[in-house]
Each structure stands twice: as structure tokens, then as C-alpha cells.
mmCIF file of C-alpha atoms in Angstrom:
data_model
loop_
_atom_site.group_PDB
_atom_site.id
_atom_site.type_symbol
_atom_site.label_atom_id
_atom_site.label_comp_id
_atom_site.label_asym_id
_atom_site.label_seq_id
_atom_site.Cartn_x
_atom_site.Cartn_y
_atom_site.Cartn_z
ATOM 1 C CA LEU D 1 27.930 -145.327 67.707
ATOM 2 C CA GLN D 2 29.999 -143.146 65.319
ATOM 3 C CA ASN D 3 32.494 -142.410 68.102
ATOM 4 C CA GLN D 4 32.780 -146.083 68.997
ATOM 5 C CA LEU D 5 33.371 -146.956 65.341
ATOM 6 C CA SER D 6 36.201 -144.438 65.132
ATOM 7 C CA GLN D 7 37.873 -145.781 68.306
ATOM 8 C CA CYS D 8 37.659 -149.375 67.042
ATOM 9 C CA SER D 9 39.229 -148.350 63.754
ATOM 10 C CA SER D 10 42.167 -146.745 65.490
ATOM 11 C CA ALA D 11 42.621 -149.759 67.792
ATOM 12 C CA LEU D 12 42.666 -152.124 64.788
ATOM 13 C CA GLU D 13 45.326 -150.083 63.114
ATOM 14 C CA SER D 14 47.458 -150.238 66.269
ATOM 15 C CA SER D 15 46.952 -153.916 66.604
ATOM 16 C CA GLU D 16 48.145 -154.520 63.099
ATOM 17 C CA GLU D 17 51.452 -152.907 64.002
ATOM 18 C CA LEU D 18 51.814 -155.114 67.151
ATOM 19 C CA LEU D 19 51.074 -158.273 65.141
ATOM 20 C CA GLU D 20 53.766 -157.342 62.666
ATOM 21 C CA LEU D 21 56.220 -156.768 65.579
ATOM 22 C CA ALA D 22 55.287 -160.153 67.018
ATOM 23 C CA ALA D 23 55.867 -161.883 63.736
ATOM 24 C CA GLN D 24 59.283 -160.369 63.447
ATOM 25 C CA SER D 25 60.169 -161.404 67.047
ATOM 26 C CA LEU D 26 59.308 -165.039 66.379
ATOM 27 C CA ASP D 27 61.906 -165.120 63.646
ATOM 28 C CA ILE D 28 64.841 -164.069 66.000
ATOM 29 C CA LYS D 29 67.236 -166.973 66.539
ATOM 30 C CA ASP D 30 69.636 -165.169 68.799
ATOM 31 C CA PRO D 31 68.559 -165.695 72.445
ATOM 32 C CA VAL D 32 70.082 -162.395 73.520
ATOM 33 C CA LYS D 33 68.177 -160.396 71.010
ATOM 34 C CA PHE D 34 64.998 -162.314 71.674
ATOM 35 C CA SER D 35 65.288 -161.478 75.369
ATOM 36 C CA GLU D 36 65.113 -157.825 74.492
ATOM 37 C CA VAL D 37 61.592 -158.354 73.283
ATOM 38 C CA GLU D 38 60.502 -160.879 75.896
ATOM 39 C CA ASN D 39 58.011 -158.408 77.282
ATOM 40 C CA ILE D 40 55.959 -158.665 74.060
ATOM 41 C CA LYS D 41 53.190 -160.433 75.966
ATOM 42 C CA CYS D 42 52.832 -157.397 78.182
ATOM 43 C CA ILE D 43 52.898 -155.170 75.189
ATOM 44 C CA PHE D 44 50.018 -157.087 73.598
ATOM 45 C CA THR D 45 48.094 -157.251 76.821
ATOM 46 C CA MET D 46 48.205 -153.481 77.211
ATOM 47 C CA ALA D 47 47.162 -152.833 73.591
ATOM 48 C CA SER D 48 44.255 -150.415 73.132
ATOM 49 C CA ALA D 49 42.201 -153.022 71.329
ATOM 50 C CA PHE D 50 41.866 -155.068 74.495
ATOM 51 C CA ARG D 51 40.616 -152.033 76.423
ATOM 52 C CA ILE D 52 37.655 -151.355 74.036
ATOM 53 C CA SER D 53 34.168 -152.664 74.674
ATOM 54 C CA LEU D 54 32.290 -153.702 71.543
ATOM 55 C CA LYS D 55 28.859 -153.428 73.172
ATOM 56 C CA PRO D 56 26.962 -150.494 71.605
ATOM 57 C CA GLU D 57 26.394 -147.664 74.080
ATOM 58 C CA VAL D 58 22.717 -147.111 73.026
ATOM 59 C CA SER D 59 19.270 -147.984 74.444
ATOM 60 C CA ASP D 60 17.516 -150.976 72.921
ATOM 61 C CA SER D 61 14.156 -149.240 73.131
ATOM 62 C CA MET D 62 15.397 -145.986 71.519
ATOM 63 C CA THR D 63 13.082 -144.087 73.817
ATOM 64 C CA HIS D 64 15.358 -141.074 73.870
ATOM 65 C CA LEU D 65 14.641 -140.640 70.133
ATOM 66 C CA MET D 66 10.795 -140.714 70.434
ATOM 67 C CA VAL D 67 8.548 -137.558 70.064
ATOM 68 C CA ASP D 68 5.778 -137.061 72.550
ATOM 69 C CA PHE D 69 2.478 -136.374 70.698
ATOM 70 C CA THR D 70 0.294 -136.491 73.789
ATOM 71 C CA GLN D 71 -0.840 -132.833 73.539
ATOM 72 C CA GLU D 72 -1.450 -133.046 69.861
ATOM 73 C CA ARG D 73 -3.491 -136.240 70.266
ATOM 74 C CA HIS D 74 -5.720 -134.605 72.873
ATOM 75 C CA ALA D 75 -6.194 -131.547 70.549
ATOM 76 C CA LEU D 76 -7.226 -133.739 67.599
ATOM 77 C CA GLN D 77 -9.652 -135.741 69.706
ATOM 78 C CA SER D 78 -11.403 -132.561 70.770
ATOM 79 C CA VAL D 79 -11.972 -131.404 67.156
ATOM 80 C CA LYS D 80 -15.516 -132.065 65.784
ATOM 81 C CA PHE D 81 -15.369 -132.764 62.037
ATOM 82 C CA LEU D 82 -18.365 -131.873 59.754
ATOM 83 C CA PRO D 83 -20.065 -134.965 58.333
ATOM 84 C CA VAL D 84 -20.370 -135.468 54.577
ATOM 85 C CA PRO D 85 -23.772 -134.147 53.440
ATOM 86 C CA LYS D 86 -26.306 -136.625 52.116
ATOM 87 C CA ALA D 87 -27.350 -136.499 48.462
ATOM 88 C CA PRO D 88 -30.317 -134.212 47.779
ATOM 89 C CA VAL D 89 -33.549 -135.528 46.211
ATOM 90 C CA ILE D 90 -34.814 -133.699 43.100
ATOM 91 C CA ASP D 91 -38.567 -133.091 43.227
ATOM 92 C CA LEU D 92 -39.498 -133.925 39.654
ATOM 93 C CA ALA D 93 -43.119 -132.820 40.109
ATOM 94 C CA ALA D 94 -41.965 -129.338 41.097
ATOM 95 C CA CYS D 95 -39.566 -128.944 38.167
ATOM 96 C CA LEU D 96 -40.821 -126.673 35.382
ATOM 97 C CA VAL D 97 -39.812 -126.180 31.739
ATOM 98 C CA ILE D 98 -41.252 -123.025 30.259
ATOM 99 C CA ASP D 99 -40.232 -119.759 28.538
ATOM 100 C CA ASN D 100 -36.796 -121.194 27.517
ATOM 101 C CA CYS D 101 -36.129 -121.735 31.184
ATOM 102 C CA ILE D 102 -35.784 -124.794 33.403
ATOM 103 C CA THR D 103 -36.660 -124.477 37.126
ATOM 104 C CA VAL D 104 -35.174 -127.313 39.150
ATOM 105 C CA SER D 105 -36.401 -127.928 42.722
ATOM 106 C CA TRP D 106 -34.916 -130.323 45.333
ATOM 107 C CA ARG D 107 -34.898 -131.149 49.035
ATOM 108 C CA MET D 108 -32.591 -132.791 51.538
ATOM 109 C CA PRO D 109 -33.608 -136.285 52.739
ATOM 110 C CA GLU D 110 -33.265 -134.962 56.304
ATOM 111 C CA GLU D 111 -32.779 -131.526 57.740
ATOM 112 C CA ASP D 112 -29.129 -130.425 57.879
ATOM 113 C CA SER D 113 -28.409 -126.964 59.253
ATOM 114 C CA ARG D 114 -24.805 -127.212 58.299
ATOM 115 C CA ILE D 115 -25.432 -127.064 54.574
ATOM 116 C CA ASP D 116 -23.683 -123.983 53.122
ATOM 117 C CA HIS D 117 -24.669 -124.164 49.414
ATOM 118 C CA PHE D 118 -25.618 -126.425 46.544
ATOM 119 C CA VAL D 119 -24.027 -127.256 43.203
ATOM 120 C CA LEU D 120 -26.208 -127.994 40.116
ATOM 121 C CA GLU D 121 -25.045 -129.649 36.897
ATOM 122 C CA TYR D 122 -26.977 -130.067 33.696
ATOM 123 C CA ARG D 123 -26.351 -131.259 30.140
ATOM 124 C CA LYS D 124 -28.414 -131.590 26.980
ATOM 125 C CA THR D 125 -29.176 -134.982 25.477
ATOM 126 C CA ASN D 126 -31.444 -136.708 22.983
ATOM 127 C CA PHE D 127 -31.946 -139.748 25.245
ATOM 128 C CA ASP D 128 -34.874 -140.281 27.516
ATOM 129 C CA GLY D 129 -33.187 -141.338 30.761
ATOM 130 C CA PHE D 130 -29.705 -141.028 32.172
ATOM 131 C CA ALA D 131 -27.420 -139.838 29.412
ATOM 132 C CA ARG D 132 -25.046 -142.256 27.724
ATOM 133 C CA VAL D 133 -21.340 -141.767 28.295
ATOM 134 C CA LYS D 134 -20.302 -142.121 24.608
ATOM 135 C CA ASP D 135 -20.696 -139.035 22.440
ATOM 136 C CA GLU D 136 -22.380 -137.103 25.290
ATOM 137 C CA GLN D 137 -22.011 -133.416 26.064
ATOM 138 C CA SER D 138 -20.063 -132.518 29.197
ATOM 139 C CA TRP D 139 -21.822 -131.286 32.334
ATOM 140 C CA GLU D 140 -22.298 -127.533 32.765
ATOM 141 C CA LEU D 141 -21.909 -126.352 36.382
ATOM 142 C CA ILE D 142 -23.762 -123.783 38.452
ATOM 143 C CA ASP D 143 -22.048 -123.279 41.810
ATOM 144 C CA TYR D 144 -22.886 -121.602 45.182
ATOM 145 C CA ILE D 145 -26.710 -121.862 44.988
ATOM 146 C CA LYS D 146 -28.116 -120.885 48.437
ATOM 147 C CA ALA D 147 -31.770 -121.912 47.893
ATOM 148 C CA THR D 148 -33.283 -125.340 47.178
ATOM 149 C CA GLU D 149 -34.304 -124.411 43.619
ATOM 150 C CA TYR D 150 -32.645 -122.783 40.658
ATOM 151 C CA THR D 151 -33.840 -121.463 37.247
ATOM 152 C CA LEU D 152 -31.683 -121.963 34.210
ATOM 153 C CA SER D 153 -32.706 -119.184 31.836
ATOM 154 C CA GLY D 154 -32.048 -118.164 28.235
ATOM 155 C CA LEU D 155 -31.754 -121.731 26.991
ATOM 156 C CA THR D 156 -32.145 -122.953 23.426
ATOM 157 C CA PHE D 157 -33.572 -126.434 23.342
ATOM 158 C CA ASP D 158 -31.621 -127.838 20.413
ATOM 159 C CA THR D 159 -31.893 -131.279 21.937
ATOM 160 C CA LYS D 160 -34.915 -133.182 23.235
ATOM 161 C CA TYR D 161 -34.006 -133.607 26.902
ATOM 162 C CA VAL D 162 -31.892 -132.143 29.721
ATOM 163 C CA ASN D 163 -30.213 -134.168 32.440
ATOM 164 C CA VAL D 164 -29.986 -132.484 35.879
ATOM 165 C CA ARG D 165 -28.223 -133.473 39.138
ATOM 166 C CA VAL D 166 -27.528 -131.595 42.429
ATOM 167 C CA ARG D 167 -25.247 -132.052 45.411
ATOM 168 C CA ALA D 168 -24.972 -130.335 48.788
ATOM 169 C CA CYS D 169 -21.851 -128.781 50.321
ATOM 170 C CA ASN D 170 -20.951 -127.625 53.818
ATOM 171 C CA LYS D 171 -17.886 -125.593 54.842
ATOM 172 C CA ALA D 172 -15.630 -128.661 54.698
ATOM 173 C CA VAL D 173 -16.773 -131.029 51.987
ATOM 174 C CA ALA D 174 -19.205 -131.739 49.153
ATOM 175 C CA GLY D 175 -21.598 -134.646 49.294
ATOM 176 C CA GLU D 176 -22.642 -137.152 46.619
ATOM 177 C CA TYR D 177 -24.721 -136.054 43.614
ATOM 178 C CA SER D 178 -28.408 -136.764 43.613
ATOM 179 C CA ASP D 179 -29.841 -139.289 41.241
ATOM 180 C CA PRO D 180 -29.976 -137.506 37.867
ATOM 181 C CA VAL D 181 -33.381 -136.707 36.419
ATOM 182 C CA THR D 182 -34.315 -136.126 32.838
ATOM 183 C CA LEU D 183 -36.565 -133.201 31.811
ATOM 184 C CA GLU D 184 -38.232 -133.097 28.415
ATOM 185 C CA THR D 185 -37.693 -129.890 26.556
ATOM 186 C CA LYS D 186 -40.562 -129.738 24.010
ATOM 187 C CA ALA D 187 -39.488 -127.318 21.305
ATOM 188 C CA PHE D 188 -39.571 -127.084 17.512
ATOM 189 C CA VAL D 189 -36.070 -127.341 15.985
ATOM 190 C CA PHE D 190 -35.384 -126.792 12.275
ATOM 191 C CA ASN D 191 -32.878 -125.365 9.889
ATOM 192 C CA LEU D 192 -33.463 -123.588 6.608
ATOM 193 C CA ASP D 193 -33.485 -125.930 3.650
ATOM 194 C CA ASN D 194 -30.825 -124.627 1.217
ATOM 195 C CA THR D 195 -31.463 -127.410 -1.251
ATOM 196 C CA SER D 196 -34.693 -125.857 -2.420
ATOM 197 C CA SER D 197 -34.197 -122.207 -1.695
ATOM 198 C CA HIS D 198 -34.124 -119.548 -4.405
ATOM 199 C CA LEU D 199 -30.696 -119.234 -6.046
ATOM 200 C CA ASN D 200 -30.542 -115.590 -5.036
ATOM 201 C CA LEU D 201 -30.668 -116.596 -1.376
ATOM 202 C CA LYS D 202 -27.589 -117.423 0.667
ATOM 203 C CA VAL D 203 -28.703 -119.887 3.343
ATOM 204 C CA GLU D 204 -26.697 -120.978 6.380
ATOM 205 C CA ASP D 205 -28.575 -123.090 8.958
ATOM 206 C CA SER D 206 -30.798 -120.484 10.596
ATOM 207 C CA TYR D 207 -29.859 -117.407 8.578
ATOM 208 C CA VAL D 208 -30.883 -116.361 5.043
ATOM 209 C CA GLU D 209 -29.640 -113.381 3.067
ATOM 210 C CA TRP D 210 -30.612 -112.020 -0.333
ATOM 211 C CA GLU D 211 -27.799 -111.811 -2.953
ATOM 212 C CA PRO D 212 -28.615 -109.994 -6.195
ATOM 213 C CA THR D 213 -25.970 -111.948 -8.252
ATOM 214 C CA GLY D 214 -26.619 -115.360 -6.640
ATOM 215 C CA GLY D 215 -28.720 -116.786 -9.462
ATOM 216 C CA LYS D 216 -26.385 -115.916 -12.288
ATOM 217 C CA GLY D 217 -23.423 -117.627 -10.758
ATOM 218 C CA GLN D 218 -25.306 -120.816 -10.037
ATOM 219 C CA GLU D 219 -27.276 -121.492 -13.176
ATOM 220 C CA LYS D 220 -25.014 -124.439 -14.110
ATOM 221 C CA VAL D 221 -25.352 -125.855 -10.618
ATOM 222 C CA LYS D 222 -29.117 -125.515 -10.877
ATOM 223 C CA GLY D 223 -29.178 -127.542 -14.103
ATOM 224 C CA LYS D 224 -27.028 -130.244 -12.572
ATOM 225 C CA GLU D 225 -29.189 -130.383 -9.407
ATOM 226 C CA ASN D 226 -32.406 -130.676 -11.467
ATOM 227 C CA LYS D 227 -30.922 -133.485 -13.477
ATOM 228 C CA CYS D 228 -29.879 -135.386 -10.371
ATOM 229 C CA ARG D 229 -33.184 -134.780 -8.678
ATOM 230 C CA SER D 230 -35.467 -135.728 -11.554
ATOM 231 C CA GLY D 231 -35.114 -139.478 -11.133
ATOM 232 C CA ALA D 232 -34.931 -139.559 -7.344
ATOM 233 C CA SER D 233 -37.805 -140.102 -5.037
ATOM 234 C CA PRO D 234 -38.229 -137.891 -1.946
ATOM 235 C CA LYS D 235 -36.413 -139.031 1.150
ATOM 236 C CA ARG D 236 -38.150 -138.674 4.487
ATOM 237 C CA THR D 237 -36.407 -139.062 7.799
ATOM 238 C CA SER D 238 -37.552 -138.287 11.294
ATOM 239 C CA VAL D 239 -35.849 -136.282 14.047
ATOM 240 C CA GLY D 240 -37.556 -135.837 17.378
ATOM 241 C CA GLY D 241 -40.959 -136.919 15.916
ATOM 242 C CA LYS D 242 -40.986 -134.328 13.196
ATOM 243 C CA ALA D 243 -40.624 -135.224 9.507
ATOM 244 C CA ILE D 244 -37.676 -133.893 7.606
ATOM 245 C CA VAL D 245 -37.942 -133.743 3.877
ATOM 246 C CA LYS D 246 -34.743 -133.622 1.754
ATOM 247 C CA GLY D 247 -34.362 -133.236 -1.940
ATOM 248 C CA SER D 248 -38.051 -133.566 -2.640
ATOM 249 C CA ARG D 249 -38.782 -130.445 -4.641
ATOM 250 C CA ASP D 250 -37.362 -128.040 -7.198
ATOM 251 C CA ARG D 251 -35.802 -124.769 -6.155
ATOM 252 C CA PHE D 252 -37.948 -121.695 -5.870
ATOM 253 C CA ALA D 253 -37.538 -119.440 -8.913
ATOM 254 C CA GLY D 254 -38.694 -116.215 -10.523
ATOM 255 C CA GLU D 255 -39.642 -113.582 -7.946
ATOM 256 C CA SER D 256 -40.400 -116.117 -5.242
ATOM 257 C CA TYR D 257 -37.290 -115.504 -3.124
ATOM 258 C CA THR D 258 -38.377 -118.187 -0.775
ATOM 259 C CA VAL D 259 -36.748 -120.728 1.588
ATOM 260 C CA LEU D 260 -38.609 -123.327 3.691
ATOM 261 C CA GLY D 261 -37.693 -124.997 6.928
ATOM 262 C CA ASN D 262 -36.407 -128.610 6.718
ATOM 263 C CA SER D 263 -38.777 -129.942 9.455
ATOM 264 C CA ALA D 264 -42.478 -130.336 9.066
ATOM 265 C CA ILE D 265 -45.161 -129.623 11.652
ATOM 266 C CA GLU D 266 -47.675 -132.468 11.791
ATOM 267 C CA SER D 267 -49.137 -132.003 15.315
ATOM 268 C CA GLY D 268 -48.749 -130.051 18.588
ATOM 269 C CA GLN D 269 -47.953 -126.441 19.474
ATOM 270 C CA HIS D 270 -44.764 -124.810 18.301
ATOM 271 C CA TYR D 271 -43.077 -121.427 18.454
ATOM 272 C CA TRP D 272 -40.135 -119.691 16.729
ATOM 273 C CA GLU D 273 -38.897 -116.180 16.218
ATOM 274 C CA VAL D 274 -37.474 -114.107 13.346
ATOM 275 C CA ARG D 275 -35.391 -110.938 13.348
ATOM 276 C CA ALA D 276 -34.930 -108.938 10.155
ATOM 277 C CA GLN D 277 -31.920 -106.770 9.326
ATOM 278 C CA LYS D 278 -32.612 -103.053 9.685
ATOM 279 C CA ASP D 279 -31.950 -102.386 5.986
ATOM 280 C CA CYS D 280 -34.227 -105.224 4.863
ATOM 281 C CA LYS D 281 -36.472 -103.906 2.056
ATOM 282 C CA SER D 282 -39.166 -106.660 1.961
ATOM 283 C CA TYR D 283 -39.758 -109.959 3.738
ATOM 284 C CA SER D 284 -42.510 -112.383 4.617
ATOM 285 C CA VAL D 285 -42.694 -114.834 7.541
ATOM 286 C CA GLY D 286 -45.239 -117.633 7.863
ATOM 287 C CA VAL D 287 -46.021 -121.234 7.028
ATOM 288 C CA ALA D 288 -46.866 -123.188 3.898
ATOM 289 C CA TYR D 289 -47.814 -126.594 2.705
ATOM 290 C CA LYS D 290 -45.153 -128.567 0.923
ATOM 291 C CA THR D 291 -47.152 -128.213 -2.286
ATOM 292 C CA LEU D 292 -46.339 -124.493 -2.524
ATOM 293 C CA GLY D 293 -45.325 -123.887 -6.135
ATOM 294 C CA LYS D 294 -41.776 -122.966 -7.102
ATOM 295 C CA TYR D 295 -42.994 -119.603 -8.538
ATOM 296 C CA ASP D 296 -45.535 -118.963 -5.759
ATOM 297 C CA GLN D 297 -45.053 -116.095 -3.333
ATOM 298 C CA LEU D 298 -46.041 -116.443 0.295
ATOM 299 C CA GLY D 299 -49.602 -115.316 1.074
ATOM 300 C CA LYS D 300 -50.627 -115.252 -2.551
ATOM 301 C CA THR D 301 -51.885 -118.844 -2.624
ATOM 302 C CA ASN D 302 -54.328 -120.908 -0.554
ATOM 303 C CA THR D 303 -51.421 -123.035 0.646
ATOM 304 C CA SER D 304 -49.499 -120.337 2.565
ATOM 305 C CA TRP D 305 -50.134 -117.863 5.371
ATOM 306 C CA CYS D 306 -47.789 -115.056 6.341
ATOM 307 C CA ILE D 307 -47.087 -111.639 7.745
ATOM 308 C CA HIS D 308 -45.521 -109.338 5.130
ATOM 309 C CA VAL D 309 -43.318 -106.311 5.798
ATOM 310 C CA ASN D 310 -42.518 -103.874 2.954
ATOM 311 C CA ASN D 311 -40.035 -101.049 3.518
ATOM 312 C CA TRP D 312 -39.575 -100.271 -0.195
ATOM 313 C CA LEU D 313 -41.092 -96.974 -1.565
ATOM 314 C CA GLN D 314 -43.927 -97.114 0.979
ATOM 315 C CA ASN D 315 -44.059 -98.921 4.295
ATOM 316 C CA THR D 316 -46.703 -101.575 4.675
ATOM 317 C CA PHE D 317 -47.373 -104.247 7.342
ATOM 318 C CA ALA D 318 -50.013 -106.752 6.539
ATOM 319 C CA ALA D 319 -51.308 -110.323 6.940
ATOM 320 C CA LYS D 320 -51.622 -112.315 3.719
ATOM 321 C CA HIS D 321 -53.401 -115.506 2.588
ATOM 322 C CA ASN D 322 -54.858 -116.616 -0.783
ATOM 323 C CA ASN D 323 -53.872 -113.322 -2.388
ATOM 324 C CA LYS D 324 -55.971 -111.423 0.189
ATOM 325 C CA THR D 325 -54.363 -108.765 2.343
ATOM 326 C CA LYS D 326 -55.295 -107.397 5.821
ATOM 327 C CA THR D 327 -53.294 -104.194 6.567
ATOM 328 C CA LEU D 328 -52.142 -104.034 10.221
ATOM 329 C CA ASP D 329 -52.121 -100.488 11.560
ATOM 330 C CA ILE D 330 -49.451 -101.160 14.207
ATOM 331 C CA PRO D 331 -45.682 -100.674 14.369
ATOM 332 C CA VAL D 332 -43.502 -103.424 12.971
ATOM 333 C CA PRO D 333 -41.711 -105.082 15.921
ATOM 334 C CA ASP D 334 -37.918 -105.686 15.921
ATOM 335 C CA ARG D 335 -38.578 -109.371 16.360
ATOM 336 C CA LEU D 336 -41.539 -111.495 15.213
ATOM 337 C CA GLY D 337 -42.819 -114.486 17.070
ATOM 338 C CA VAL D 338 -44.702 -117.227 15.250
ATOM 339 C CA TYR D 339 -47.035 -119.582 17.209
ATOM 340 C CA CYS D 340 -48.554 -122.534 15.417
ATOM 341 C CA ASN D 341 -51.198 -124.763 17.018
ATOM 342 C CA PHE D 342 -51.567 -127.454 14.390
ATOM 343 C CA ASP D 343 -54.268 -129.520 16.131
ATOM 344 C CA GLY D 344 -56.188 -126.351 17.215
ATOM 345 C CA GLY D 345 -56.019 -124.831 13.720
ATOM 346 C CA GLN D 346 -54.370 -121.596 14.821
ATOM 347 C CA LEU D 347 -51.495 -119.509 13.489
ATOM 348 C CA THR D 348 -50.709 -116.370 15.523
ATOM 349 C CA PHE D 349 -47.965 -113.802 14.997
ATOM 350 C CA TYR D 350 -46.582 -111.907 18.018
ATOM 351 C CA ASN D 351 -44.390 -109.066 18.995
ATOM 352 C CA ALA D 352 -41.689 -111.379 20.325
ATOM 353 C CA VAL D 353 -40.519 -108.835 22.881
ATOM 354 C CA SER D 354 -43.829 -107.838 24.493
ATOM 355 C CA LYS D 355 -45.705 -111.071 23.457
ATOM 356 C CA VAL D 356 -48.563 -108.885 22.229
ATOM 357 C CA PRO D 357 -50.508 -110.685 19.491
ATOM 358 C CA LEU D 358 -50.352 -109.031 15.991
ATOM 359 C CA TYR D 359 -52.630 -111.224 13.903
ATOM 360 C CA THR D 360 -54.253 -114.669 14.094
ATOM 361 C CA PHE D 361 -55.293 -117.042 11.295
ATOM 362 C CA ARG D 362 -57.903 -119.739 12.082
ATOM 363 C CA ILE D 363 -57.349 -122.730 9.747
ATOM 364 C CA LYS D 364 -58.146 -126.403 9.693
ATOM 365 C CA PHE D 365 -54.765 -127.614 8.497
ATOM 366 C CA THR D 366 -55.042 -130.598 6.164
ATOM 367 C CA GLN D 367 -51.350 -131.167 5.378
ATOM 368 C CA PRO D 368 -48.047 -130.944 7.285
ATOM 369 C CA LEU D 369 -46.747 -127.382 7.546
ATOM 370 C CA LEU D 370 -43.301 -126.026 6.783
ATOM 371 C CA PRO D 371 -41.958 -122.747 8.202
ATOM 372 C CA ALA D 372 -41.628 -120.365 5.281
ATOM 373 C CA PHE D 373 -39.607 -117.197 4.632
ATOM 374 C CA MET D 374 -39.405 -114.873 1.687
ATOM 375 C CA ILE D 375 -36.887 -112.013 1.532
ATOM 376 C CA TRP D 376 -35.719 -109.308 -0.853
ATOM 377 C CA CYS D 377 -32.711 -107.045 -0.126
ATOM 378 C CA GLY D 378 -31.611 -107.910 3.361
ATOM 379 C CA GLY D 379 -31.328 -110.856 5.744
ATOM 380 C CA LEU D 380 -33.394 -112.826 8.277
ATOM 381 C CA ALA D 381 -32.156 -114.632 11.381
ATOM 382 C CA VAL D 382 -34.377 -117.382 12.696
ATOM 383 C CA SER D 383 -34.376 -118.572 16.326
ATOM 384 C CA THR D 384 -35.565 -122.168 16.821
ATOM 385 C CA GLY D 385 -35.570 -124.552 19.793
ATOM 386 C CA LEU D 386 -37.834 -122.139 21.777
ATOM 387 C CA GLN D 387 -40.516 -123.028 24.273
ATOM 388 C CA VAL D 388 -43.991 -121.663 23.660
ATOM 389 C CA PRO D 389 -43.902 -118.566 25.962
ATOM 390 C CA SER D 390 -46.174 -118.649 28.960
ATOM 391 C CA ALA D 391 -47.677 -115.325 27.947
ATOM 392 C CA VAL D 392 -48.716 -116.969 24.656
ATOM 393 C CA ARG D 393 -50.222 -119.939 26.451
ATOM 394 C CA THR D 394 -52.228 -117.688 28.665
ATOM 395 C CA LEU D 395 -53.695 -115.837 25.696
ATOM 396 C CA GLN D 396 -54.831 -119.113 24.103
ATOM 397 C CA LYS D 397 -57.132 -119.737 27.088
ATOM 398 C CA SER D 398 -59.212 -116.689 26.296
ATOM 399 C CA GLU D 399 -60.799 -115.912 22.975
ATOM 400 C CA ASN D 400 -61.130 -112.365 24.111
ATOM 401 C CA GLY D 401 -57.389 -112.055 24.255
ATOM 402 C CA LEU D 402 -57.153 -112.766 20.524
ATOM 403 C CA SER D 403 -60.395 -111.271 19.137
ATOM 404 C CA GLY D 404 -58.815 -107.871 18.661
ATOM 405 C CA SER D 405 -56.013 -109.297 16.550
ATOM 406 C CA THR D 406 -58.059 -111.376 14.127
ATOM 407 C CA GLY D 407 -59.537 -109.969 10.954
ATOM 408 C CA SER D 408 -61.417 -110.672 7.752
ATOM 409 C CA LEU D 409 -58.791 -113.142 6.557
ATOM 410 C CA ASN D 410 -60.010 -115.624 9.196
ATOM 411 C CA ASN D 411 -63.157 -116.441 7.176
ATOM 412 C CA ILE D 412 -61.104 -116.717 4.067
ATOM 413 C CA ALA D 413 -58.618 -119.009 5.748
ATOM 414 C CA GLN D 414 -61.434 -121.272 6.889
#
């Protein structure tokens, strides 16, 4: 086509010259001169434009420009593609929440030998049911799971529920996610209440540290707080079924370097752990009624129960209640576990690493309990949102497992 276009262009240029010659010949009046160009008809007849065919020299079907895919088509038809895996089904009855771990179990709706691995996603929520989209945490992903169950370990249950979903993958493609399930994570969550703590204590959420100059620098603040608090009634809110008391008491004072938790225990079984700094001179860990006086020290009243550790001058490790002391002739663990069974009237302290019981109080609790901490020279870190360990649950089934760790304070506590 390009060649034909070029030829036509040349022929048109030549024809323009002949037409100009013809126009000039028609203007000749002299017969003699006109006879010299009388062969103009022949000249025009022999012009190149009349020898060119304007029909395109191409095929209408354009078959010479087509690519033959016959071999490729046969090759593609012989390939067997892997199907998309079906969505797994999570077996809710087989799922387990214990020891700060969640074990998720699932199955395929039908046997599929081509499954290569599974992908599990989970996220924490405070909603019972499929999590809302707004203000919701993003999914956390666990990939390349070969079995049909997986254990998420080392969790802190700072929310009430966990959403879980699973999908299957083969070598080619991932299938749809299973219907999400919601697992309840029963755990006691609280922070330290800095509104009522001793002025010598620096409190940040779950950490408390003793500061020798704290009280002097905050005396003015204390007066202002007491003035604001005197005419206000206590405010009670509820988070996760546990009462939270705010601004309902004066700060601890004197030598009661105490801070309480901001969530009250009114029923059920709960567990938390405490780790002291190595240079900590003296501290107590336990529970107390809200009526604990502002000058009262833990274990020296009938409204508080605690384990006391003293590393000042002489080392002592003892259980205390109502100003009675039971010395514990065992090493002080690096981390203390506190188990409170409110309905069963039991408060047990554990070695949080080995889960060996250290001491047990038997009490019929008559008021809501608050976690309580007293510290002098040092700091305490509190871990909340913990499941009651399975080793602790096992010990509760046998009185023999606890008899060796109870003492004379049991009768006093009752």
C-alpha cells in the first residue's frame, strides 16, 4: 500500500504538468503552431496516471498477517489448574483459651489433598460477635500453618474478646476466609489508681515507683485535690462487668506508701502478677477493701491481706493480715502471682514462674476487693489481663495441694 501511494503521488505530479501544457495549447491561435502540439491527445493517453491501477494489492481477509496459535491452544487445554480451596470451618467446641494462650482448631468441609498450608488471622475486640469496622484493631496474621490447629501464646487479654478466622491455600491460590468466630478471654484488667496513691509514689498505668521527694513537691496539689474532692460524690463506672471507682477517697498518707487498683473484684476468679525491682527495699502485694484507711498499711488491718517482702537491714518474707504475721521460710520468687477466688473465699500467692503456691488465705469476702500495693525504695511492675494458669486451676481441685501452704493466719482471716 505504501508503494502504491508513492506511485500515485508521482503520477499526479506528472499529470499536473500535462494539464498545464494542455491549457497553454488551447490558447494558441496560430494554426501552424497548434499543429506542432496536435499529438497532445497521444501524450495524455500515454501519461503514467492512466497506467496505474487504484485497486489495493492486498487480501481482504488479511490472512497473511494472522498468527497461528494452534499449538499453544492445545498446550493450554492440556494444563490442569488447581481449584480454589473451600473455606475451612472453625470448630468452636475444640477451641481453648487458657494460660494466656488461644488454641484454634478447624477442619475442611471436605477432604482436599492439595491444601499446602493455612493462614490464620485474629484481632482483639470488646464486642461479642463479629467485630465492628469502625474503631477496630487491624487483623494480625499467622502464615504457613501446616496443621489444622494453632496456638497463639504469650497474649495479654486487655480486651474482652478475640475474633479469629482461617483460610486454606494450595500451591496456586488462597481460598475464602472461614466465618469468623469470637472467643471470650476472661481476664482481670486494671490500672493503678494514681488519684488516691501516696504522694511519694510515681504511678504510670501498671508501674509504681517510690520517690523520696514526691510528697514535698506536691503538697499544694494535694490541698487543691482535697478541696475539689470534698464536695463531690464518688463516681462508679463499669468496664467489662467490673466496677471502677474514681475520685472516691483521699490519698494515702503518712507511712502508708500505698496505691490501689482502679477496678474492683466483685465475683469470679482472677489472676495477676507482680515483679519487683532488684534494689527494692520493701514492698507488699495483696488485696484490700475500699474502706482501707488512708494511714493504714497493708496487712495491719482486718480489711487487707498481703505478702510482704523486706530487704532492709534483715530479709523477711511473710504473709500478713490484721496485724498478724506468718513468716514464710522459702525463697522470694522473682515474680509473684496473685490468685483471687472471690466466690470461693480464697486468696493464694504463687511463684509466678513455677506456679508453686506460697501461701493461701481463706476468707469469706463481704465487700468488693481492690488489688493493693505498698512500696518503699524501689518499683513494682504489674501484669494484668492474664488468664488463671491451668496449673493454678489444677491445684484448686485438691485441698491437699494447698494444705502445705496455708498457715495460722487462715483462722484469723476467717
